Short mmCIF file of C-alpha atoms in Angstrom, two decimals:
data_model
loop_
_atom_site.label_atom_id
_atom_site.label_comp_id
_atom_site.label_asym_id
_atom_site.label_seq_id
_atom_site.Cartn_x
_atom_site.Cartn_y
_atom_site.Cartn_z
CA MET A 190 13.58 16.82 -12.89
CA TYR A 191 14.07 15.35 -9.56
CA THR A 192 13.40 11.70 -9.17
CA PHE A 193 12.31 10.27 -5.83
CA ASN A 194 11.93 6.80 -7.37
CA PRO A 195 13.65 4.33 -5.16
CA GLY A 196 15.86 2.83 -7.75
CA PRO A 197 17.40 3.24 -10.13
CA ALA A 198 17.49 6.54 -8.19
CA GLN A 199 18.95 9.98 -8.31
CA VAL A 200 22.66 10.00 -9.02
CA TYR A 201 24.94 12.59 -7.77
CA PRO A 202 25.42 15.39 -10.08
CA GLN A 203 29.33 14.86 -9.82
CA VAL A 204 28.79 11.66 -11.75
CA ARG A 205 28.70 13.49 -15.08
CA GLN A 206 32.33 14.77 -14.32
CA TYR A 207 33.40 11.45 -13.04
CA LEU A 208 32.34 9.90 -16.42
CA GLN A 209 34.30 12.45 -18.42
CA ASP A 210 37.19 11.66 -16.14
CA ALA A 211 36.99 8.03 -16.52
CA PHE A 212 36.85 8.58 -20.48
CA ASP A 213 39.99 10.97 -20.39
CA GLU A 214 41.93 8.73 -18.01
CA GLY A 215 41.44 5.68 -20.12
CA TRP A 216 39.55 3.54 -17.68
CA LEU A 217 36.90 2.39 -20.15
CA SER A 218 39.56 0.24 -21.89
CA ALA A 219 41.99 -0.53 -19.03
CA PRO A 220 43.10 -4.22 -18.82
CA HIS A 221 41.63 -5.73 -15.66
CA ARG A 222 44.53 -7.97 -15.01
CA GLY A 223 46.96 -5.02 -15.02
CA GLU A 224 48.52 -3.22 -11.90
CA ARG A 225 46.52 -0.24 -12.56
CA PHE A 226 43.19 -2.02 -12.08
CA THR A 227 44.45 -3.87 -8.99
CA GLY A 228 45.55 -0.58 -7.49
CA LEU A 229 41.95 0.83 -8.19
CA MET A 230 40.40 -2.33 -6.43
CA ARG A 231 42.47 -1.78 -3.51
CA GLN A 232 41.94 1.85 -3.03
CA THR A 233 37.94 1.41 -3.58
CA VAL A 234 37.82 -1.38 -0.96
CA GLN A 235 39.87 0.71 1.45
CA GLU A 236 37.49 3.76 0.81
CA LEU A 237 34.45 1.52 1.50
CA LYS A 238 35.74 0.32 4.68
CA ASN A 239 36.63 3.79 5.86
CA LYS A 240 33.50 5.59 4.69
CA LEU A 241 31.04 2.85 5.73
CA ASN A 242 32.71 1.64 8.95
CA VAL A 243 33.34 -1.84 7.62
CA PRO A 244 35.73 -4.01 9.87
CA GLN A 245 39.19 -4.14 8.36
CA ASP A 246 39.19 -8.02 8.50
CA TYR A 247 35.98 -8.31 6.59
CA THR A 248 36.37 -9.11 2.87
CA VAL A 249 34.79 -6.96 0.00
CA PHE A 250 33.42 -8.41 -3.39
CA PHE A 251 31.91 -6.76 -6.44
CA MET A 252 29.29 -8.42 -8.26
CA GLY A 253 26.68 -7.26 -10.96
CA SER A 254 23.63 -6.84 -8.70
CA ALA A 255 21.98 -7.56 -5.41
CA THR A 256 19.96 -10.33 -7.19
CA GLU A 257 23.03 -12.04 -8.35
CA CYS A 258 24.18 -11.91 -4.66
CA TRP A 259 21.13 -13.95 -3.83
CA GLU A 260 22.04 -16.83 -6.34
CA VAL A 261 25.66 -16.67 -5.46
CA LEU A 262 25.04 -17.15 -1.49
CA THR A 263 22.68 -20.13 -2.32
CA GLN A 264 25.08 -21.68 -4.60
CA SER A 265 28.19 -21.36 -2.50
CA LEU A 266 27.08 -21.17 1.18
CA THR A 267 24.11 -22.99 1.31
CA PRO A 268 24.60 -26.84 0.50
CA ARG A 269 21.34 -27.72 2.54
CA LYS A 270 18.73 -24.95 3.27
CA SER A 271 18.29 -21.27 4.23
CA PHE A 272 15.73 -19.55 6.58
CA HIS A 273 13.96 -16.54 5.13
CA LEU A 274 12.47 -13.87 7.25
CA TYR A 275 10.63 -11.03 5.00
CA SER A 276 7.77 -8.75 5.10
CA GLY A 277 7.80 -7.64 1.48
CA ALA A 278 8.39 -8.46 -2.19
CA PHE A 279 12.07 -8.53 -2.23
CA GLY A 280 12.63 -10.57 0.90
CA GLU A 281 10.01 -12.89 -0.74
CA LYS A 282 11.84 -13.03 -4.03
CA TRP A 283 14.95 -13.90 -2.35
CA TYR A 284 13.34 -16.75 -0.56
CA GLU A 285 11.91 -17.74 -3.96
CA TYR A 286 15.22 -17.80 -5.85
CA ALA A 287 16.90 -19.81 -3.03
CA LYS A 288 14.07 -22.33 -2.72
CA ALA A 289 14.37 -22.84 -6.60
CA LEU A 290 17.88 -24.17 -6.00
CA ARG A 291 17.49 -25.59 -2.52
CA PRO A 292 13.90 -26.91 -2.36
CA ALA A 293 14.34 -27.38 1.49
CA CYS A 294 14.46 -23.69 2.19
CA VAL A 295 12.13 -22.26 4.71
CA GLY A 296 10.13 -18.81 4.47
CA TYR A 297 8.82 -16.94 7.50
CA PRO A 298 6.69 -13.86 6.40
CA PHE A 299 5.67 -11.07 8.94
CA GLY A 300 3.37 -7.96 8.57
CA ILE A 301 4.84 -4.66 7.74
CA ASP A 302 4.11 -2.99 11.22
CA GLU A 303 5.28 -6.00 13.17
CA VAL A 304 8.86 -6.42 14.76
CA PRO A 305 9.19 -10.19 14.90
CA ASP A 306 9.66 -11.68 18.52
CA VAL A 307 13.29 -13.13 18.17
CA ALA A 308 12.58 -15.62 21.15
CA ALA A 309 9.45 -16.90 19.52
CA LEU A 310 10.90 -17.36 15.99
CA PRO A 311 11.29 -21.12 14.84
CA LEU A 312 14.77 -20.42 14.30
CA PRO A 313 16.78 -22.91 12.22
CA ASP A 314 18.01 -26.51 13.15
CA THR A 315 21.19 -27.79 12.62
CA GLU A 316 20.70 -28.38 8.73
CA THR A 317 20.18 -24.68 8.35
CA ASP A 318 23.14 -23.01 6.75
CA LEU A 319 22.05 -19.49 6.28
CA VAL A 320 19.32 -17.13 7.88
CA CYS A 321 18.38 -14.27 5.56
CA ILE A 322 16.81 -11.04 6.25
CA THR A 323 16.06 -7.72 4.32
CA GLN A 324 17.23 -5.09 6.56
CA ASN A 325 15.51 -2.26 4.36
CA GLU A 326 12.53 -3.68 2.53
CA THR A 327 12.41 -1.31 -0.72
CA SER A 328 8.93 -2.53 -1.72
CA ASN A 329 6.99 -1.40 1.41
CA ALA A 330 9.23 1.10 3.17
CA THR A 331 9.92 -0.77 6.16
CA GLN A 332 13.10 -1.26 8.20
CA LEU A 333 14.68 -4.04 10.69
CA ARG A 334 16.70 -1.95 13.22
CA ASP A 335 19.94 -2.81 14.94
CA GLY A 336 18.55 -4.35 18.19
CA PHE A 337 16.45 -6.93 16.02
CA ILE A 338 19.41 -7.99 13.98
CA LEU A 339 21.62 -8.27 17.18
CA ASN A 340 19.20 -10.39 18.95
CA LEU A 341 18.77 -12.59 15.87
CA TYR A 342 22.31 -12.97 15.34
CA ASN A 343 22.91 -13.97 19.09
CA ARG A 344 20.47 -16.92 18.73
CA LEU A 345 21.93 -18.45 15.46
CA GLY A 346 24.51 -20.74 16.55
CA GLN A 347 26.37 -22.33 13.39
CA ALA A 348 24.05 -20.61 10.88
CA LEU A 349 25.46 -17.62 9.16
CA LEU A 350 23.20 -14.34 8.99
CA ALA A 351 22.99 -12.70 5.75
CA VAL A 352 21.46 -9.27 5.30
CA ASP A 353 20.15 -7.59 2.02
CA ALA A 354 20.79 -3.88 2.86
CA THR A 355 20.28 -2.66 -0.87
CA SER A 356 18.30 0.48 -0.16
CA SER A 357 20.17 1.35 3.32
CA MET A 358 23.91 0.53 2.73
CA ALA A 359 25.76 3.88 2.29
CA GLY A 360 22.66 5.84 3.78
CA VAL A 361 22.45 4.65 7.28
CA GLN A 362 24.90 3.30 9.89
CA LEU A 363 25.00 -0.31 9.79
CA LYS A 364 26.53 -2.35 12.59
CA PHE A 365 28.41 -4.88 10.26
CA ILE A 366 30.01 -7.00 13.21
CA LYS A 367 26.25 -8.02 13.92
CA ALA A 368 25.99 -10.10 10.69
CA ASP A 369 28.33 -12.40 8.48
CA ILE A 370 27.14 -11.25 5.01
CA TRP A 371 25.84 -7.69 3.84
CA PHE A 372 25.16 -6.72 0.37
CA ALA A 373 23.60 -3.87 -1.64
CA SER A 374 23.31 -2.49 -5.20
CA VAL A 375 24.91 0.68 -5.85
CA GLN A 376 21.89 2.39 -7.80
CA LYS A 377 20.17 3.53 -4.49
CA CYS A 378 22.10 4.93 -1.50
CA PHE A 379 25.46 5.15 -3.34
CA GLY A 380 24.05 7.61 -5.63
CA LEU A 381 25.42 5.66 -8.88
CA PRO A 382 24.07 4.00 -11.97
CA ALA A 383 22.81 0.54 -11.82
CA GLY A 384 25.10 -2.51 -12.74
CA LEU A 385 27.46 -2.99 -9.57
CA SER A 386 26.76 -4.50 -6.39
CA VAL A 387 28.96 -4.77 -3.07
CA MET A 388 29.05 -7.93 -0.92
CA ILE A 389 30.67 -7.80 2.30
CA LEU A 390 31.77 -11.01 4.35
CA SER A 391 33.01 -11.51 7.86
CA PRO A 392 36.03 -13.72 8.62
CA ARG A 393 33.55 -16.53 9.73
CA ALA A 394 31.76 -16.37 6.55
CA VAL A 395 35.04 -16.55 4.61
CA ALA A 396 36.09 -19.52 6.63
CA ARG A 397 32.81 -21.26 5.77
CA LEU A 398 33.16 -20.61 2.10
CA ARG A 399 36.51 -21.90 2.14
CA ASP A 400 35.42 -24.98 3.73
CA GLN A 401 32.44 -25.50 1.47
CA ASN A 402 34.81 -24.99 -1.54
CA GLU A 403 31.89 -24.82 -3.91
CA ARG A 404 33.44 -24.33 -7.54
CA GLY A 405 30.71 -25.41 -9.79
CA HIS A 406 29.72 -22.10 -11.05
CA TYR A 407 31.53 -19.16 -12.98
CA ASN A 408 30.65 -16.79 -10.11
CA SER A 409 31.41 -19.50 -7.21
CA LEU A 410 32.32 -17.57 -4.00
CA VAL A 411 35.61 -19.42 -3.24
CA SER A 412 36.85 -18.68 -6.63
CA GLN A 413 36.02 -15.00 -6.18
CA TYR A 414 37.78 -14.98 -2.75
CA GLU A 415 40.84 -16.42 -4.17
CA LYS A 416 41.13 -13.73 -6.95
CA MET A 417 40.37 -10.86 -4.63
CA LEU A 418 43.38 -11.78 -2.54
CA ASN A 419 45.22 -10.20 -5.35
CA TRP A 420 42.56 -7.54 -5.89
CA GLN A 421 41.11 -9.20 -8.97
CA THR A 422 37.91 -10.81 -10.12
CA THR A 423 37.06 -14.30 -11.56
CA TYR A 424 35.28 -12.41 -14.60
CA THR A 425 35.81 -9.07 -16.53
CA PRO A 426 34.58 -6.66 -14.07
CA ASN A 427 32.59 -3.53 -14.44
CA VAL A 428 35.76 -1.31 -14.23
CA LEU A 429 33.62 1.83 -14.78
CA GLY A 430 31.30 1.07 -12.02
CA ILE A 431 34.34 0.45 -9.70
CA TYR A 432 35.88 3.62 -10.67
CA LEU A 433 32.70 5.63 -10.12
CA LEU A 434 32.30 3.88 -6.88
CA SER A 435 35.82 4.92 -5.88
CA ARG A 436 35.24 8.42 -6.78
CA VAL A 437 31.89 8.98 -4.94
CA LEU A 438 33.15 7.32 -1.70
CA HIS A 439 36.28 9.65 -1.52
CA ASP A 440 34.09 12.77 -2.19
CA ARG A 441 31.30 12.04 0.04
CA PRO A 442 31.08 12.87 3.84
CA ALA A 443 31.48 10.68 6.85
CA LEU A 444 28.45 8.10 7.08
CA LYS A 445 27.58 9.37 10.34
CA ALA A 446 26.72 12.90 9.02
CA VAL A 447 24.73 11.34 6.23
CA HIS A 448 22.89 8.95 8.45
CA GLN A 449 21.84 12.06 10.82
CA HIS A 450 20.68 14.18 7.75
CA LEU A 451 18.78 11.53 6.15
CA GLN A 452 17.10 10.79 9.64
CA GLU A 453 16.00 14.37 9.82
CA ARG A 454 14.55 14.45 6.61
CA ALA A 455 12.65 11.30 6.92
CA THR A 456 11.19 12.56 10.31
CA LYS A 457 10.13 15.65 8.76
CA LEU A 458 8.14 13.95 6.01
CA TYR A 459 6.56 11.44 8.50
CA ASP A 460 5.73 14.03 10.89
CA TYR A 461 4.01 16.00 7.90
CA PHE A 462 1.90 13.07 6.68
CA GLU A 463 0.95 11.99 10.20
CA GLN A 464 -1.21 15.08 9.94
CA ALA A 465 -2.29 14.92 6.50
CA THR A 466 -5.76 13.84 5.38
CA GLN A 467 -5.43 12.48 2.06
CA LEU A 468 -2.33 10.61 2.13
CA THR A 469 -0.78 8.86 5.17
CA PRO A 470 2.17 6.86 5.93
CA LEU A 471 1.92 3.03 4.51
CA VAL A 472 3.70 1.86 7.63
CA THR A 473 1.75 2.87 10.85
CA ASN A 474 4.31 1.65 13.38
CA PRO A 475 7.27 4.08 13.70
CA GLU A 476 9.51 1.21 14.92
CA THR A 477 9.32 -0.39 11.47
CA ARG A 478 9.51 2.79 9.15
CA SER A 479 12.40 2.78 6.77
CA THR A 480 14.73 5.91 7.02
CA THR A 481 15.63 5.93 3.37
CA VAL A 482 12.19 4.96 1.68
CA ILE A 483 8.97 6.73 2.83
CA GLY A 484 5.74 4.80 1.76
CA LEU A 485 2.62 6.53 1.30
CA GLN A 486 -0.97 5.01 0.92
CA GLY A 487 -4.21 6.58 -0.36
CA PRO A 488 -7.12 5.59 -2.67
CA PRO A 489 -5.63 4.43 -6.12
CA ALA A 490 -7.15 7.21 -7.99
CA LEU A 491 -5.69 9.88 -5.61
CA ILE A 492 -2.34 8.02 -6.00
CA ASP A 493 -2.41 8.30 -9.80
CA GLU A 494 -3.35 12.06 -9.42
CA VAL A 495 -0.47 12.89 -7.01
CA LYS A 496 2.19 11.32 -9.33
CA ARG A 497 0.73 13.10 -12.44
CA ARG A 498 0.75 16.39 -10.90
CA ALA A 499 4.01 15.96 -9.20
CA LEU A 500 5.58 14.89 -12.37
CA ALA A 501 4.41 17.89 -14.29
CA GLN A 502 6.20 20.01 -11.62
CA GLY A 503 9.38 18.11 -12.21
CA LEU A 504 9.23 15.67 -9.15
CA GLN A 505 9.13 12.07 -10.17
CA LEU A 506 7.64 9.93 -7.32
CA GLY A 507 8.18 6.10 -6.97
CA ASN A 508 5.26 3.85 -7.67
CA GLY A 509 3.90 1.33 -5.25
CA TYR A 510 5.17 -2.38 -5.45
CA GLY A 511 3.95 -5.75 -5.42
CA SER A 512 0.49 -6.16 -3.36
CA TRP A 513 0.79 -2.26 -2.46
CA LYS A 514 1.19 -1.10 -6.00
CA ALA A 515 -2.28 0.55 -6.59
CA GLY A 516 -2.93 2.22 -3.40
CA SER A 517 0.67 3.48 -2.51
CA LEU A 518 3.67 5.30 -3.71
CA ARG A 519 7.13 5.61 -2.57
CA ILE A 520 9.48 8.41 -1.79
CA ALA A 521 13.16 7.65 -1.89
CA ASN A 522 15.32 9.63 0.87
CA PHE A 523 18.67 8.90 -0.65
CA PRO A 524 21.76 11.09 -0.01
CA ALA A 525 22.17 12.12 -3.64
CA ILE A 526 18.75 14.01 -3.54
CA PRO A 527 19.58 17.43 -2.71
CA ASP A 528 17.67 19.42 0.13
CA GLU A 529 16.13 21.76 -2.20
CA ALA A 530 14.31 18.75 -3.99
CA PHE A 531 12.93 17.79 -0.58
CA GLU A 532 11.89 21.57 0.28
CA GLN A 533 10.04 21.52 -3.29
CA LEU A 534 8.35 18.19 -2.73
CA VAL A 535 7.07 19.31 0.91
CA GLN A 536 5.73 22.59 -0.63
CA PHE A 537 4.06 20.60 -3.60
CA PHE A 538 2.15 18.45 -1.16
CA ALA A 539 1.31 21.45 1.18
CA ARG A 540 0.03 23.61 -2.01
CA GLU A 541 -1.72 20.73 -3.90
CA PHE A 542 -2.90 18.05 -1.39
CA ALA A 543 -3.18 19.94 2.06
#
């Protein structure tokens, strides 16, 4: 069985051995205040920076999920309000989470085939602490590219730019210097089981959290920062998840090669479905299409039939999501999915739904 579900997604086959090694090496009961664990933390952070091209002066945190990152950012870095640009369900959920805690937060939706005009955006006033975007919207297979993020960052003034890169980090090359905050869960492009997320902060964001000094929550960011200075956490961490992350980062190729390979696979699928008659790309504008999640649309009955017949052949496709649920499906293009699975998928569509 190959799963093309966009999360939790296919894990690297090596994870089976990593789990056995973690057990044999005693990581499942390792003290998280001891030198052995702090050495693992230091090693994992350095592997992450090296493999993903994260600037050395950026600070890495580990949390439970990208959803937790939404909440922590609102609690610790948004004393007044945030401004949210979104085209899909996860960007909108982030806005709703933030608004529940800071009622003054502002949401700005845009279409899935639209690249927002940065110059025309009602960008934040001096009361806005954070501008929030979803770089790769898993729900509808869209993506905001580097040029847009750079142009947006250059317009923000004192506001920090926060980027949800949950379904793209470790799969595409991200220009981390063009935003202040990046975060992602590991159950997508990292090819690992769910239960861990990575948050990366620029020096500017660290200076802001220290200035805010918010300490009213168990996961307050300033407290986490102080612990990370000694390679520790404020809470009992997911030691197994961090160990697995260290192993998979160490064994994976350079991100440039991964990025190029995923682009080639995505182009092949998009080109195929551009010529198809039954299923067509959900996103019609090539400039807003995701590299790591491909969305297809069609009549609901056909979507159900495609998923059913694919599953019978050992190919699990992802459901549509949110307002696109009934009339779409999603195909994950994550690094842990082998090329032979993609070839089998293309042959399935050519044979069954040409």
